[in-house]
Coordinates of C-alpha atoms in Angstrom, one line a residue:
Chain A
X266 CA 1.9 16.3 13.1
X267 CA 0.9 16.5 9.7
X268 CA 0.8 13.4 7.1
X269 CA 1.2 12.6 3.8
X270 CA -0.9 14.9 1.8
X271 CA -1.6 14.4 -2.3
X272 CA -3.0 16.6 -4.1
X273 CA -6.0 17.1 -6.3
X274 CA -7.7 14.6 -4.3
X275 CA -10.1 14.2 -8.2
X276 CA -9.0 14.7 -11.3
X277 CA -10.7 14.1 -14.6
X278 CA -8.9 14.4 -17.8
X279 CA -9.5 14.0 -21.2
X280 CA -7.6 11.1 -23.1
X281 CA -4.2 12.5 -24.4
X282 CA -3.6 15.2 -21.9
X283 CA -0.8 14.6 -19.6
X284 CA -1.5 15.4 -15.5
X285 CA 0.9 16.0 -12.7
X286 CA -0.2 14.7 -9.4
X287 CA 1.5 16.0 -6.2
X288 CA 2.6 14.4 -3.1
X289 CA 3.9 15.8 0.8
X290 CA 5.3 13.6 2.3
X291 CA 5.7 13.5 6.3
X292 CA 8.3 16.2 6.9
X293 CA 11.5 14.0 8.0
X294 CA 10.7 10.7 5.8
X295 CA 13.2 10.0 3.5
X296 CA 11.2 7.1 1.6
X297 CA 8.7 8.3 -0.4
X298 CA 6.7 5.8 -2.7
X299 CA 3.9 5.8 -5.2
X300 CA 1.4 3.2 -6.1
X301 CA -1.7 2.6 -8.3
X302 CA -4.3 1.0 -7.4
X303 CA -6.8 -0.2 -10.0
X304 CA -10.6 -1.9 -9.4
X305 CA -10.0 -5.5 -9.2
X306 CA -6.1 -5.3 -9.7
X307 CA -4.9 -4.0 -5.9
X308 CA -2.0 -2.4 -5.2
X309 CA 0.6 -2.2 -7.0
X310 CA 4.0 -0.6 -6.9
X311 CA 5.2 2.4 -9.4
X312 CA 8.7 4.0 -7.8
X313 CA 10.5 4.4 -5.0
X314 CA 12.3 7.4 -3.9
X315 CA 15.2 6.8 -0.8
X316 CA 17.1 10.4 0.2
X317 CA 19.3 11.5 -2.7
X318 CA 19.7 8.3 -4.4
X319 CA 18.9 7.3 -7.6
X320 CA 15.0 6.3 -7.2
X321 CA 14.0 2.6 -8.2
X322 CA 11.4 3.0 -11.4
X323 CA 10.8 -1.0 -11.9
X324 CA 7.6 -0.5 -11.5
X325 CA 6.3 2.2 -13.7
X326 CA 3.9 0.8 -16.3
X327 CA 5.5 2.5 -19.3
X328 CA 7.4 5.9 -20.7
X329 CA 4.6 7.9 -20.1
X330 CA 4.8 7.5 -16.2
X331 CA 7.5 9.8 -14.8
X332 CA 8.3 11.1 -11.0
X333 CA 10.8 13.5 -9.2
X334 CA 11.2 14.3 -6.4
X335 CA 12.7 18.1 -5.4
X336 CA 14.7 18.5 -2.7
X337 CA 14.1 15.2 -0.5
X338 CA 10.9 16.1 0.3
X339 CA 7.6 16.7 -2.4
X340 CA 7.5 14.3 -5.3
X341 CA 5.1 14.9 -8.4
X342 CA 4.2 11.6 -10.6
X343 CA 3.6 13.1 -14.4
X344 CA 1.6 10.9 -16.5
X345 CA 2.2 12.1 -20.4
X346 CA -0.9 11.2 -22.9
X347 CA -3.4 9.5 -20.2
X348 CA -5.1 7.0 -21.4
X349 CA -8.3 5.3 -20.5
X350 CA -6.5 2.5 -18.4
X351 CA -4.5 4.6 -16.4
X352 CA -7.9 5.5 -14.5
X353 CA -7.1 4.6 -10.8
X354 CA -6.8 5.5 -7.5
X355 CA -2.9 6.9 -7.3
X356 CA -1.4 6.9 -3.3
X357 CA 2.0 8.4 -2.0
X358 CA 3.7 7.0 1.1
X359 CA 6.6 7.7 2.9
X360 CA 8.6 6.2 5.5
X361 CA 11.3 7.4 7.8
X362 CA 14.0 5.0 6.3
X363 CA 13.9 2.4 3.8
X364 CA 11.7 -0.4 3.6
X365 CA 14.1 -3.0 5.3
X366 CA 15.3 -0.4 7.9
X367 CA 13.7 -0.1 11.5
X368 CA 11.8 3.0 10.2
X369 CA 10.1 1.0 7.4
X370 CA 6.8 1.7 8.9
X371 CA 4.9 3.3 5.6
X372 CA 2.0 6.5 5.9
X373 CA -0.5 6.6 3.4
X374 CA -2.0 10.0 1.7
X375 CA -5.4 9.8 0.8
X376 CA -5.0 9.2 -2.8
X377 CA -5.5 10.8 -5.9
X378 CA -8.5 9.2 -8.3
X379 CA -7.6 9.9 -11.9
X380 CA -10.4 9.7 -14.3
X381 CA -8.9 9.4 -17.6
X382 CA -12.8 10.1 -20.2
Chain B
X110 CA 8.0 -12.9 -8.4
X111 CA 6.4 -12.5 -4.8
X112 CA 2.4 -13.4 -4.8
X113 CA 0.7 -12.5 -2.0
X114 CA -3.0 -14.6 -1.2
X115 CA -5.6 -13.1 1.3
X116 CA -8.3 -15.3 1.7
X117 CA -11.2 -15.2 2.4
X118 CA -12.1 -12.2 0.0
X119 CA -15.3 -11.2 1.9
X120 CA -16.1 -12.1 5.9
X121 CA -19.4 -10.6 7.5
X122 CA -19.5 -11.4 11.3
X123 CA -21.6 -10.1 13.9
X124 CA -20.3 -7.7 16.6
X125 CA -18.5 -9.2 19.2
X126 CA -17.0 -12.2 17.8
X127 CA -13.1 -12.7 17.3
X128 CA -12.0 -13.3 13.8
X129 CA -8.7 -14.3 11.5
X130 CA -7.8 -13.4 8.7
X131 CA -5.4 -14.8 6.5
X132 CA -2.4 -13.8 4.3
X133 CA 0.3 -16.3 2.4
X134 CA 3.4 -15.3 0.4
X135 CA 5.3 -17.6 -2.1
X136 CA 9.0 -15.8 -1.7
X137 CA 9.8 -16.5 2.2
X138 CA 13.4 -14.2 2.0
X139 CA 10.7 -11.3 2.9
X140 CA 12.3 -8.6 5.4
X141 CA 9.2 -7.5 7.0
X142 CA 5.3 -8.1 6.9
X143 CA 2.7 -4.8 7.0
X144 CA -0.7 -5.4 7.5
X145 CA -2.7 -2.4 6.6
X146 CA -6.3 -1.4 6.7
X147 CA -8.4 0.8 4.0
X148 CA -11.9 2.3 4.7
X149 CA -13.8 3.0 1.4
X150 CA -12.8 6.3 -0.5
X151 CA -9.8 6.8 2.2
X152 CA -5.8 6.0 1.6
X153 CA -4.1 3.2 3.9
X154 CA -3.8 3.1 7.6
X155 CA -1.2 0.9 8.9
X156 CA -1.8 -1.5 11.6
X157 CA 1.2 -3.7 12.2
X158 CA 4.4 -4.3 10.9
X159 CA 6.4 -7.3 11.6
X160 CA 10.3 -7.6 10.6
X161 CA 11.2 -10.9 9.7
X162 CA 12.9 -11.7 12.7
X163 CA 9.7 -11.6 15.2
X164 CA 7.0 -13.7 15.6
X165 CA 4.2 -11.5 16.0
X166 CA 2.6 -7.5 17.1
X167 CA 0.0 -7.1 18.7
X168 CA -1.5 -3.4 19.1
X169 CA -4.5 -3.5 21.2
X170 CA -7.4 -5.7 19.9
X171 CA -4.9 -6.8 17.0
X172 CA -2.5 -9.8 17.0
X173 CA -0.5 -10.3 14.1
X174 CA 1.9 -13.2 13.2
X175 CA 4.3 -14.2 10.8
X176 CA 5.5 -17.7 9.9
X177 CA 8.1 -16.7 7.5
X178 CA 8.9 -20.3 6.6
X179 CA 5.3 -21.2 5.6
X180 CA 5.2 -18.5 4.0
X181 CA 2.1 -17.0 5.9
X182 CA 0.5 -14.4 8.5
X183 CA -2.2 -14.0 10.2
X184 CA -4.3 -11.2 11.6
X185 CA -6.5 -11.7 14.6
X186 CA -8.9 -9.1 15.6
X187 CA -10.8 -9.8 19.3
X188 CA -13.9 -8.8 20.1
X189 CA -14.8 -7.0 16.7
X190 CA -17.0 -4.0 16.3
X191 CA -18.6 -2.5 13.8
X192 CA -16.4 0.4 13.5
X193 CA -13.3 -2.4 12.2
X194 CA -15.2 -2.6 9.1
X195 CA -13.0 -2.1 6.3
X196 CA -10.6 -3.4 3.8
X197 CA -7.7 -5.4 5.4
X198 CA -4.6 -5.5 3.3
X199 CA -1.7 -7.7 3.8
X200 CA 2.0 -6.6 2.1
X201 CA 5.5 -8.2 2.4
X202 CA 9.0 -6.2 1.5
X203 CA 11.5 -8.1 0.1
X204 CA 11.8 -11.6 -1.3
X205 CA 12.7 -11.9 -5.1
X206 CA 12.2 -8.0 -5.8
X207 CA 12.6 -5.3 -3.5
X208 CA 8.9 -3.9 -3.9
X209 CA 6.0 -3.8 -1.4
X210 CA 3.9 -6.4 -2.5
X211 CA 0.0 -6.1 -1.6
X212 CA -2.4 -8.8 -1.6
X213 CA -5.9 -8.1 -2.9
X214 CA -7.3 -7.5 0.4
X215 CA -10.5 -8.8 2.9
X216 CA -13.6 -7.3 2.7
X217 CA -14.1 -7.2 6.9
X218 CA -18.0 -6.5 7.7
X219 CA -18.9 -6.9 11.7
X220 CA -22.9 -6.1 11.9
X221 CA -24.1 -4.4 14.5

């Protein structure tokens, strides 16, 4: 079956433009998660979306990051007057349950890579 | 907060040979241990993942182990070829916060 897909795949954007990046998750999954990650800082964490609840947004950076996700199933991550730090490589997951269920087992997308000039 | 160590950064081996790598966490209350791999340009693929009841998961040429009181994993890759070369990533769930927690990574090469 199909996998996580995120899309654009590139995206360059001036500083001070906002861009909406786009995530499809594996059809079923009711985890979805997004995460940032930056050259020579790793991976790190930005929300986490579990079925209908309300999503956990500890680890969004500041009130320019934003995410929804419609209907259970695609989540877009809205980043509101980019700036030259928020240049990174952005990845969606999801996973069949939560992270401390059975199904915590997480799929990757390919990524989006911002370029914030 | 949960730190996660991967050492070594960097490991270049020659084909054939078995290797380990290595992965530590300071916050043992973990629920479950993922060791991932990334190929350059590419998202994450994910190789094992260990709840924090078992010991180890193996998946063919990979062996992976948790010691959840040490605070430490390890990956074991037999036999290596040159097509495992890639980024391995190490992440634990749980602990202090309930985040997936990466470490930086090891930069796998096995030469041909």
């Amino acid at each position: 079956g199909a996998g996580v897909s995120q899309s654009p795949s590139n995206k360059v954007t001036e500083k001070g433009k906002d861009v909406e990046l786009r995530c499809d998750p594996i059809s079923g999954h009711t985890a979805l998660y997004w995460y940032r990650q930056s050259l020579g800082q790793g991976l790190e964490f930005l929300i986490y979306f579990q079925g209908n609840s309300a999503p956990d947004k500890s680890g969004l950076p500041s009130d320019r990051f934003s995410a929804e996700r419609t209907g259970g199933s695609v989540s877009t991550l809205t980043i509101q007057r980019t700036q030259q730090e928020d240049s990174a490589v952005y990845l969606c997951a999801s996973s069949l349950n939560s992270p401390s269920g059975s199904g915590s087992k997480q799929y990757f997308g390919p990524g989006t890579r911002l370029t914030v000039t | 907060k949960q730190e996660v160590t991967q050492i070594p950064a960097a490991l270049s081996v020659p084909e054939g040979e078995n290797l380990v790598l290595n992965c530590s966490f300071t916050d043992s209350a973990i629920y479950n241990l993922q060791w991932f791999r990334q190929d350059p340009g590419k998202g994450l693929t994910s190789l094992l993942l260990i709840q924090s009841s078992q010991r180890e998961q193996t998946s063919g040429r990979l062996n992976a182990s948790l010691d959840k009181s040490s605070g430490r994993s390890t990956l074991y890759i037999a036999a290596s070829q040159p097509g495992d070369s890639a980024t391995y990533l190490c992440a634990v769930y749980g602990g202090s916060n309930y985040k997936l927690t990466f470490g930086k990574g090891t930069l796998l090469t096995v030469n041909p």
